mmCIF file of C-alpha atoms in Angstrom:
data_model
loop_
_atom_site.group_PDB
_atom_site.id
_atom_site.type_symbol
_atom_site.label_atom_id
_atom_site.label_comp_id
_atom_site.label_asym_id
_atom_site.label_seq_id
_atom_site.Cartn_x
_atom_site.Cartn_y
_atom_site.Cartn_z
ATOM 1 C CA MET A 5 108.042 102.661 70.039
ATOM 2 C CA ASP A 6 105.588 101.423 67.893
ATOM 3 C CA ALA A 7 105.610 97.748 68.417
ATOM 4 C CA GLN A 8 106.065 95.814 72.048
ATOM 5 C CA ASN A 9 109.349 94.625 73.053
ATOM 6 C CA GLN A 10 111.013 97.074 70.939
ATOM 7 C CA LYS A 11 114.119 98.764 72.440
ATOM 8 C CA PRO A 12 114.006 102.228 72.843
ATOM 9 C CA ARG A 13 116.583 104.612 71.368
ATOM 10 C CA ILE A 14 118.336 106.430 74.227
ATOM 11 C CA ALA A 15 119.466 110.121 75.207
ATOM 12 C CA VAL A 16 121.615 110.233 78.025
ATOM 13 C CA ILE A 17 121.552 113.519 79.569
ATOM 14 C CA GLY A 18 124.842 114.710 81.672
ATOM 15 C CA CYS A 19 127.896 113.038 80.587
ATOM 16 C CA GLY A 20 130.201 113.305 83.688
ATOM 17 C CA ALA A 21 132.116 110.838 84.410
ATOM 18 C CA TRP A 22 129.538 108.432 85.225
ATOM 19 C CA GLY A 23 127.023 109.859 82.624
ATOM 20 C CA ARG A 24 130.209 108.704 79.834
ATOM 21 C CA ASN A 25 129.555 105.142 81.221
ATOM 22 C CA ILE A 26 126.328 105.098 80.713
ATOM 23 C CA ALA A 27 126.616 106.283 77.429
ATOM 24 C CA ARG A 28 128.505 103.415 77.171
ATOM 25 C CA CYS A 29 126.910 100.586 78.052
ATOM 26 C CA PHE A 30 123.588 102.124 75.934
ATOM 27 C CA ALA A 31 126.001 102.264 72.395
ATOM 28 C CA GLY A 32 127.319 98.908 73.259
ATOM 29 C CA LEU A 33 123.521 97.648 73.475
ATOM 30 C CA GLY A 34 123.144 99.223 70.244
ATOM 31 C CA VAL A 35 120.348 101.798 71.338
ATOM 32 C CA LEU A 36 122.367 105.220 72.228
ATOM 33 C CA GLU A 37 120.482 108.011 69.970
ATOM 34 C CA ALA A 38 122.234 111.287 71.286
ATOM 35 C CA VAL A 39 124.083 112.695 74.331
ATOM 36 C CA VAL A 40 123.012 116.356 75.982
ATOM 37 C CA ASP A 41 126.128 117.922 77.759
ATOM 38 C CA PRO A 42 127.044 121.800 78.549
ATOM 39 C CA ASN A 43 130.432 120.768 77.692
ATOM 40 C CA PRO A 44 130.954 120.664 74.068
ATOM 41 C CA GLN A 45 134.538 119.131 73.745
ATOM 42 C CA THR A 46 132.729 115.974 75.766
ATOM 43 C CA VAL A 47 129.818 115.725 73.479
ATOM 44 C CA GLU A 48 132.238 115.752 70.638
ATOM 45 C CA SER A 49 134.533 113.501 72.087
ATOM 46 C CA LEU A 50 131.281 110.860 72.828
ATOM 47 C CA THR A 51 129.705 111.343 69.589
ATOM 48 C CA ALA A 52 132.960 110.921 67.992
ATOM 49 C CA LEU A 53 133.500 107.720 69.772
ATOM 50 C CA PHE A 54 130.394 106.232 70.010
ATOM 51 C CA GLY A 55 128.567 107.341 66.470
ATOM 52 C CA CYS A 56 125.825 109.027 68.385
ATOM 53 C CA ARG A 57 124.593 113.014 67.720
ATOM 54 C CA GLY A 58 125.476 116.022 69.961
ATOM 55 C CA ALA A 59 121.715 117.848 71.037
ATOM 56 C CA THR A 60 120.023 119.354 73.336
ATOM 57 C CA LEU A 61 117.776 119.024 75.838
ATOM 58 C CA ASP A 62 114.935 120.532 74.022
ATOM 59 C CA GLU A 63 115.837 118.533 70.772
ATOM 60 C CA VAL A 64 115.588 115.080 72.511
ATOM 61 C CA LEU A 65 112.273 115.967 74.068
ATOM 62 C CA ALA A 66 110.976 116.960 71.075
ATOM 63 C CA ASP A 67 112.284 113.996 69.249
ATOM 64 C CA PRO A 68 109.563 111.100 69.154
ATOM 65 C CA GLY A 69 112.634 108.854 67.476
ATOM 66 C CA ILE A 70 113.849 108.810 70.874
ATOM 67 C CA GLY A 71 111.772 106.600 73.082
ATOM 68 C CA ALA A 72 113.762 107.131 77.000
ATOM 69 C CA LEU A 73 116.056 109.495 78.733
ATOM 70 C CA ALA A 74 118.838 108.469 80.854
ATOM 71 C CA ILE A 75 119.995 111.322 83.441
ATOM 72 C CA ALA A 76 123.282 111.517 84.859
ATOM 73 C CA THR A 77 123.019 115.515 85.703
ATOM 74 C CA PRO A 78 123.804 116.705 89.401
ATOM 75 C CA PRO A 79 120.846 115.583 91.288
ATOM 76 C CA SER A 80 119.664 119.003 92.026
ATOM 77 C CA LEU A 81 118.067 119.109 88.071
ATOM 78 C CA HIS A 82 116.634 115.164 88.425
ATOM 79 C CA ARG A 83 113.336 116.203 89.166
ATOM 80 C CA GLU A 84 113.165 118.898 86.508
ATOM 81 C CA VAL A 85 114.577 116.819 83.881
ATOM 82 C CA ALA A 86 112.550 113.355 84.480
ATOM 83 C CA LEU A 87 109.154 115.213 84.900
ATOM 84 C CA ALA A 88 110.124 117.410 81.637
ATOM 85 C CA ALA A 89 111.059 113.582 80.052
ATOM 86 C CA ILE A 90 107.480 111.785 81.383
ATOM 87 C CA ALA A 91 105.556 114.570 80.081
ATOM 88 C CA ALA A 92 107.107 114.408 76.802
ATOM 89 C CA GLY A 93 106.174 110.833 76.667
ATOM 90 C CA LYS A 94 109.815 109.148 77.342
ATOM 91 C CA HIS A 95 110.298 106.723 79.761
ATOM 92 C CA VAL A 96 113.365 107.534 82.365
ATOM 93 C CA TYR A 97 116.118 106.019 84.020
ATOM 94 C CA ILE A 98 117.871 107.913 86.531
ATOM 95 C CA GLU A 99 120.992 107.732 87.962
ATOM 96 C CA LYS A 100 120.896 107.456 92.100
ATOM 97 C CA PRO A 101 119.827 109.218 94.055
ATOM 98 C CA LEU A 102 116.498 109.606 92.504
ATOM 99 C CA THR A 103 115.909 113.561 94.183
ATOM 100 C CA LEU A 104 117.514 115.150 96.801
ATOM 101 C CA ASN A 105 113.923 114.747 98.427
ATOM 102 C CA TYR A 106 110.913 112.861 99.259
ATOM 103 C CA PRO A 107 108.311 114.900 98.150
ATOM 104 C CA ASP A 108 110.155 115.513 94.733
ATOM 105 C CA ALA A 109 110.790 111.727 94.670
ATOM 106 C CA LEU A 110 107.109 111.251 95.390
ATOM 107 C CA ALA A 111 106.137 113.478 92.204
ATOM 108 C CA VAL A 112 108.819 111.896 89.895
ATOM 109 C CA VAL A 113 107.175 108.596 90.891
ATOM 110 C CA GLU A 114 103.551 109.898 90.581
ATOM 111 C CA ALA A 115 104.285 111.653 87.307
ATOM 112 C CA ALA A 116 105.491 108.213 85.726
ATOM 113 C CA ARG A 117 102.924 106.077 87.027
ATOM 114 C CA ALA A 118 100.154 108.637 85.768
ATOM 115 C CA ALA A 119 101.547 108.359 82.097
ATOM 116 C CA GLY A 120 102.157 104.790 82.253
ATOM 117 C CA ARG A 121 106.367 105.488 81.281
ATOM 118 C CA ILE A 122 108.767 103.119 82.758
ATOM 119 C CA LEU A 123 110.742 104.656 85.699
ATOM 120 C CA MET A 124 113.971 103.068 86.653
ATOM 121 C CA THR A 125 116.767 104.328 89.562
ATOM 122 C CA GLY A 126 120.459 103.145 88.793
ATOM 123 C CA HIS A 127 120.945 101.223 92.227
ATOM 124 C CA ILE A 128 123.252 99.534 90.146
ATOM 125 C CA LEU A 129 124.363 96.667 92.657
ATOM 126 C CA GLN A 130 121.227 95.196 92.682
ATOM 127 C CA PHE A 131 122.561 94.069 89.431
ATOM 128 C CA HIS A 132 126.072 93.334 90.738
ATOM 129 C CA ASN A 133 126.091 89.111 90.484
ATOM 130 C CA GLY A 134 128.082 89.107 94.090
ATOM 131 C CA PHE A 135 124.832 90.830 95.698
ATOM 132 C CA ARG A 136 122.635 88.374 93.553
ATOM 133 C CA ALA A 137 124.465 85.418 95.310
ATOM 134 C CA LEU A 138 124.305 86.828 98.312
ATOM 135 C CA LYS A 139 120.487 87.718 98.284
ATOM 136 C CA HIS A 140 120.404 83.929 97.579
ATOM 137 C CA LEU A 141 122.038 82.883 100.177
ATOM 138 C CA VAL A 142 119.711 84.991 102.466
ATOM 139 C CA SER A 143 116.489 83.712 100.324
ATOM 140 C CA SER A 144 117.384 79.664 100.323
ATOM 141 C CA GLY A 145 117.661 79.860 104.201
ATOM 142 C CA ARG A 146 121.227 79.010 103.962
ATOM 143 C CA LEU A 147 122.324 81.479 106.503
ATOM 144 C CA GLY A 148 119.697 80.878 108.260
ATOM 145 C CA GLU A 149 117.477 83.892 110.372
ATOM 146 C CA VAL A 150 118.959 86.996 109.545
ATOM 147 C CA LYS A 151 120.006 89.123 112.436
ATOM 148 C CA ARG A 152 122.071 91.701 111.494
ATOM 149 C CA VAL A 153 123.372 93.281 108.034
ATOM 150 C CA HIS A 154 126.622 95.488 108.067
ATOM 151 C CA ALA A 155 127.300 97.684 105.508
ATOM 152 C CA ASN A 156 130.884 99.839 105.088
ATOM 153 C CA ARG A 157 131.088 102.124 101.524
ATOM 154 C CA LEU A 158 134.375 104.052 102.386
ATOM 155 C CA ASN A 159 136.728 106.315 100.507
ATOM 156 C CA LEU A 160 138.989 109.087 100.445
ATOM 157 C CA GLY A 161 136.599 111.086 97.643
ATOM 158 C CA ALA A 162 134.913 112.181 95.315
ATOM 159 C CA VAL A 163 133.676 114.750 97.624
ATOM 160 C CA ARG A 164 130.480 116.198 96.171
ATOM 161 C CA LYS A 165 129.067 119.799 96.438
ATOM 162 C CA GLU A 166 125.272 119.348 96.374
ATOM 163 C CA GLU A 167 124.739 116.374 98.204
ATOM 164 C CA ASP A 168 126.550 115.173 101.555
ATOM 165 C CA ALA A 169 127.470 111.477 102.291
ATOM 166 C CA LEU A 170 124.101 110.050 103.136
ATOM 167 C CA TRP A 171 122.589 111.125 99.524
ATOM 168 C CA CYS A 172 125.295 110.570 97.677
ATOM 169 C CA LEU A 173 126.651 107.288 99.051
ATOM 170 C CA ALA A 174 123.865 105.731 101.455
ATOM 171 C CA PRO A 175 121.709 104.868 98.228
ATOM 172 C CA HIS A 176 123.387 101.816 97.576
ATOM 173 C CA ASP A 177 123.423 99.881 100.771
ATOM 174 C CA VAL A 178 119.799 101.077 101.726
ATOM 175 C CA SER A 179 118.818 99.620 98.386
ATOM 176 C CA MET A 180 120.749 96.233 99.257
ATOM 177 C CA THR A 181 119.794 96.046 102.576
ATOM 178 C CA LEU A 182 116.060 96.591 101.796
ATOM 179 C CA GLY A 183 116.422 93.790 98.719
ATOM 180 C CA LEU A 184 117.781 91.575 101.441
ATOM 181 C CA MET A 185 115.481 92.247 104.516
ATOM 182 C CA GLY A 186 112.750 92.098 102.284
ATOM 183 C CA GLY A 187 110.922 95.231 103.662
ATOM 184 C CA ARG A 188 110.979 98.196 105.317
ATOM 185 C CA PRO A 189 112.677 98.921 108.602
ATOM 186 C CA GLU A 190 110.287 100.209 111.563
ATOM 187 C CA THR A 191 112.915 102.918 112.824
ATOM 188 C CA VAL A 192 115.851 104.709 111.269
ATOM 189 C CA GLU A 193 118.459 106.834 112.717
ATOM 190 C CA ALA A 194 121.269 108.359 111.864
ATOM 191 C CA PHE A 195 124.265 110.439 112.732
ATOM 192 C CA GLY A 196 126.192 112.795 110.437
ATOM 193 C CA GLU A 197 129.943 114.606 110.912
ATOM 194 C CA GLY A 198 130.681 117.257 108.440
ATOM 195 C CA HIS A 199 134.587 117.910 109.054
ATOM 196 C CA LEU A 200 135.464 119.629 106.036
ATOM 197 C CA ARG A 201 132.007 121.969 106.072
ATOM 198 C CA LYS A 202 130.208 122.182 109.263
ATOM 199 C CA ASP A 203 127.010 122.026 107.308
ATOM 200 C CA THR A 204 127.659 118.877 105.380
ATOM 201 C CA ALA A 205 128.005 115.293 106.379
ATOM 202 C CA ASP A 206 131.450 113.437 105.210
ATOM 203 C CA ALA A 207 130.726 110.678 107.483
ATOM 204 C CA VAL A 208 127.038 109.114 108.067
ATOM 205 C CA THR A 209 126.263 106.008 110.417
ATOM 206 C CA MET A 210 122.665 104.971 109.900
ATOM 207 C CA ARG A 211 120.964 102.223 112.582
ATOM 208 C CA LEU A 212 117.759 100.316 110.773
ATOM 209 C CA GLY A 213 115.583 98.625 112.934
ATOM 210 C CA PHE A 214 113.325 95.560 111.616
ATOM 211 C CA PRO A 215 110.211 93.597 112.337
ATOM 212 C CA GLY A 216 110.987 90.628 114.048
ATOM 213 C CA GLY A 217 114.237 92.164 115.782
ATOM 214 C CA ALA A 218 116.873 92.234 112.671
ATOM 215 C CA GLN A 219 119.099 95.008 112.769
ATOM 216 C CA ALA A 220 121.173 97.064 109.697
ATOM 217 C CA MET A 221 124.209 99.134 110.567
ATOM 218 C CA ILE A 222 125.544 101.509 107.580
ATOM 219 C CA HIS A 223 128.512 103.465 107.447
ATOM 220 C CA VAL A 224 129.122 105.860 104.897
ATOM 221 C CA SER A 225 132.029 108.704 104.119
ATOM 222 C CA TRP A 226 134.252 109.846 101.570
ATOM 223 C CA LEU A 227 136.697 111.173 104.013
ATOM 224 C CA HIS A 228 138.762 107.774 104.889
ATOM 225 C CA PRO A 229 142.176 106.615 104.213
ATOM 226 C CA PHE A 230 141.285 103.581 102.241
ATOM 227 C CA LYS A 231 138.588 101.949 100.053
ATOM 228 C CA GLU A 232 135.887 99.885 101.536
ATOM 229 C CA HIS A 233 133.148 98.260 100.049
ATOM 230 C CA ARG A 234 131.646 95.700 102.150
ATOM 231 C CA LEU A 235 128.336 93.777 102.569
ATOM 232 C CA SER A 236 128.392 91.465 106.050
ATOM 233 C CA VAL A 237 124.986 89.228 106.751
ATOM 234 C CA ILE A 238 124.652 87.938 110.175
ATOM 235 C CA GLY A 239 122.420 84.641 110.008
ATOM 236 C CA SER A 240 121.449 82.232 112.859
ATOM 237 C CA GLN A 241 123.249 79.772 111.257
ATOM 238 C CA ALA A 242 126.359 80.954 109.099
ATOM 239 C CA MET A 243 127.429 84.449 108.243
ATOM 240 C CA ALA A 244 128.165 85.902 104.675
ATOM 241 C CA VAL A 245 130.531 88.659 102.943
ATOM 242 C CA PHE A 246 130.149 90.806 99.792
ATOM 243 C CA ASP A 247 133.273 92.341 99.476
ATOM 244 C CA ASP A 248 133.368 94.239 96.277
ATOM 245 C CA CYS A 249 137.021 95.169 96.786
ATOM 246 C CA LEU A 250 138.224 91.935 96.319
ATOM 247 C CA PRO A 251 138.917 89.447 93.397
ATOM 248 C CA TRP A 252 135.606 88.000 92.058
ATOM 249 C CA ASP A 253 136.614 84.198 93.129
ATOM 250 C CA LYS A 254 136.590 85.692 96.753
ATOM 251 C CA LYS A 255 134.177 88.706 96.177
ATOM 252 C CA VAL A 256 131.229 86.648 98.308
ATOM 253 C CA GLN A 257 132.406 84.282 101.203
ATOM 254 C CA ILE A 258 129.982 82.027 103.522
ATOM 255 C CA TYR A 259 131.834 81.867 107.036
ATOM 256 C CA PRO A 260 129.811 78.564 108.866
ATOM 257 C CA HIS A 261 131.342 79.837 111.835
ATOM 258 C CA GLN A 262 129.181 78.296 115.353
ATOM 259 C CA ILE A 263 128.007 79.729 118.075
ATOM 260 C CA SER A 264 126.371 77.814 121.073
ATOM 261 C CA LEU A 265 125.656 78.466 124.375
ATOM 262 C CA ASP A 266 126.359 75.761 126.788
ATOM 263 C CA ASN A 267 124.916 76.549 130.003
ATOM 264 C CA GLY A 268 124.739 80.004 129.359
ATOM 265 C CA ALA A 269 128.371 80.400 128.408
ATOM 266 C CA PRO A 270 128.762 81.402 124.975
ATOM 267 C CA THR A 271 131.500 78.777 122.534
ATOM 268 C CA VAL A 272 132.502 80.187 119.175
ATOM 269 C CA VAL A 273 133.791 77.491 116.624
ATOM 270 C CA ARG A 274 135.887 79.394 113.959
ATOM 271 C CA ALA A 275 135.635 78.084 110.315
ATOM 272 C CA ASP A 276 137.425 79.040 107.067
ATOM 273 C CA PRO A 277 135.384 81.093 104.606
ATOM 274 C CA VAL A 278 134.198 79.397 101.815
ATOM 275 C CA PRO A 279 134.035 81.066 98.223
ATOM 276 C CA VAL A 280 131.158 81.015 96.381
ATOM 277 C CA ALA A 281 131.449 81.140 92.718
ATOM 278 C CA ILE A 282 129.794 83.999 90.397
ATOM 279 C CA GLU A 283 130.027 84.591 86.976
ATOM 280 C CA GLN A 284 132.122 88.054 86.497
ATOM 281 C CA SER A 285 130.352 90.312 84.547
ATOM 282 C CA GLU A 286 129.783 94.341 84.432
ATOM 283 C CA PRO A 287 126.542 95.469 86.562
ATOM 284 C CA LEU A 288 125.990 98.888 84.805
ATOM 285 C CA MET A 289 125.658 96.990 81.443
ATOM 286 C CA ALA A 290 123.222 94.469 83.348
ATOM 287 C CA GLU A 291 121.406 97.434 84.184
ATOM 288 C CA CYS A 292 121.107 99.465 80.965
ATOM 289 C CA ALA A 293 120.010 95.937 79.617
ATOM 290 C CA HIS A 294 117.045 95.373 82.186
ATOM 291 C CA PHE A 295 116.214 98.861 81.745
ATOM 292 C CA LEU A 296 115.749 98.577 77.838
ATOM 293 C CA GLU A 297 113.710 95.035 78.835
ATOM 294 C CA CYS A 298 111.295 96.683 80.933
ATOM 295 C CA CYS A 299 110.536 99.449 78.632
ATOM 296 C CA GLY A 300 109.915 96.736 75.554
ATOM 297 C CA SER A 301 107.507 94.898 77.983
ATOM 298 C CA GLY A 302 106.345 97.574 80.476
ATOM 299 C CA THR A 303 107.251 95.583 83.272
ATOM 300 C CA GLU A 304 107.915 97.558 86.533
ATOM 301 C CA PRO A 305 111.959 97.128 86.811
ATOM 302 C CA ILE A 306 113.899 95.757 89.913
ATOM 303 C CA THR A 307 114.720 99.076 90.989
ATOM 304 C CA GLY A 308 111.654 100.580 89.600
ATOM 305 C CA ALA A 309 109.236 103.254 91.367
ATOM 306 C CA THR A 310 108.193 100.652 94.112
ATOM 307 C CA GLU A 311 112.240 100.408 95.197
ATOM 308 C CA ALA A 312 113.162 104.016 94.240
ATOM 309 C CA LEU A 313 110.579 105.532 97.101
ATOM 310 C CA ALA A 314 111.379 102.727 99.711
ATOM 311 C CA VAL A 315 114.804 103.775 99.366
ATOM 312 C CA MET A 316 113.639 107.419 99.644
ATOM 313 C CA ASP A 317 112.178 107.055 102.317
ATOM 314 C CA VAL A 318 115.086 105.457 104.522
ATOM 315 C CA LEU A 319 117.344 108.127 103.268
ATOM 316 C CA HIS A 320 114.351 111.002 104.157
ATOM 317 C CA ARG A 321 114.140 109.540 107.860
ATOM 318 C CA ALA A 322 117.507 109.299 108.253
ATOM 319 C CA ALA A 323 118.166 112.596 107.320
ATOM 320 C CA LEU A 324 115.572 114.095 109.675
ATOM 321 C CA SER A 325 117.449 112.127 112.103
ATOM 322 C CA MET A 326 120.783 113.288 111.486
ATOM 323 C CA THR A 327 119.201 117.077 111.380
ATOM 324 C CA ASP A 328 116.734 116.005 114.949
ATOM 325 C CA HIS A 329 120.790 114.805 116.537
ATOM 326 C CA GLN A 330 122.292 118.068 115.208
ATOM 327 C CA ALA A 331 119.950 120.558 116.464
ATOM 328 C CA HIS A 332 119.742 118.785 120.280
ATOM 329 C CA ALA A 333 123.582 118.595 119.914
ATOM 330 C CA ALA A 334 123.734 122.677 119.176
ATOM 331 C CA PRO A 335 122.529 123.808 122.758
ATOM 332 C CA ALA A 336 125.255 121.672 124.244
ATOM 333 C CA ARG A 337 127.942 122.577 122.788
ATOM 334 C CA ALA A 338 126.467 125.991 123.500
ATOM 335 C CA SER A 339 126.598 125.587 127.065
ATOM 336 C CA ALA A 340 129.991 123.630 127.158
#
């Protein structure tokens, strides 16, 4: 890119199920130059569909006409590909998780900052109008003081080989929770359950404690009989829910329940939910457009290096907590 605010040409690295969607969005935005994937049939179908070209990673790294890479490879390759892209002078979009551990994430962030390159992580729900509406309810004070956040991300599959449910599913809800709370948690505790493979958690429960006493509970699992993507916020004045499995006219609803303590006795007054009007849009398209805008302006993305490291810090602390709980549970099982 020679001129400021010019959109860079994009190469998508890794074109599996989600990488195809990323390629589709960048093609729709008119900037898809090339796709890179080890499967020649995948490359052939995408080049025919989007009018781009197939290439190798080395070719796109050496191409001065390609200003940015969108990385959707297996997470174990994120650090290697991202560092190579930054060294080649490219801006980088990385599908979540940024990496599979905090030191690797820090290395990528420090490299991007030193090179003056834009780095953005695919925390897609930050660009969902449902979450944006929920965040506005919190920031505007409509719900009162936030007491508790509860997030469920449950489904049957897809079971991953490289990462457990924490690294695969929880980045979304950690990102949203931090966005709602406006800061990092003081405490992070997590419990993992490996049912299919003992060393890989299929379900994870996280408990986050924030300054002032607010709490967050995040439960993720790929071993669940039905799909549930629900984020609830309990405030002192009202409650609100963002349920991404519901139709658009019901995705965000306020529950103006009232709870009072009269002479120490709690009284609950239930109220019907009130839907919040939100505009239907595709979050991934908005996310990709935001990345292009930031590349042109030099502005840090909403889910840029600062936000990415905050999310990775929580995931890192959760992983350590899971390991600690497993270590303490093992002697107990052995003595049983």
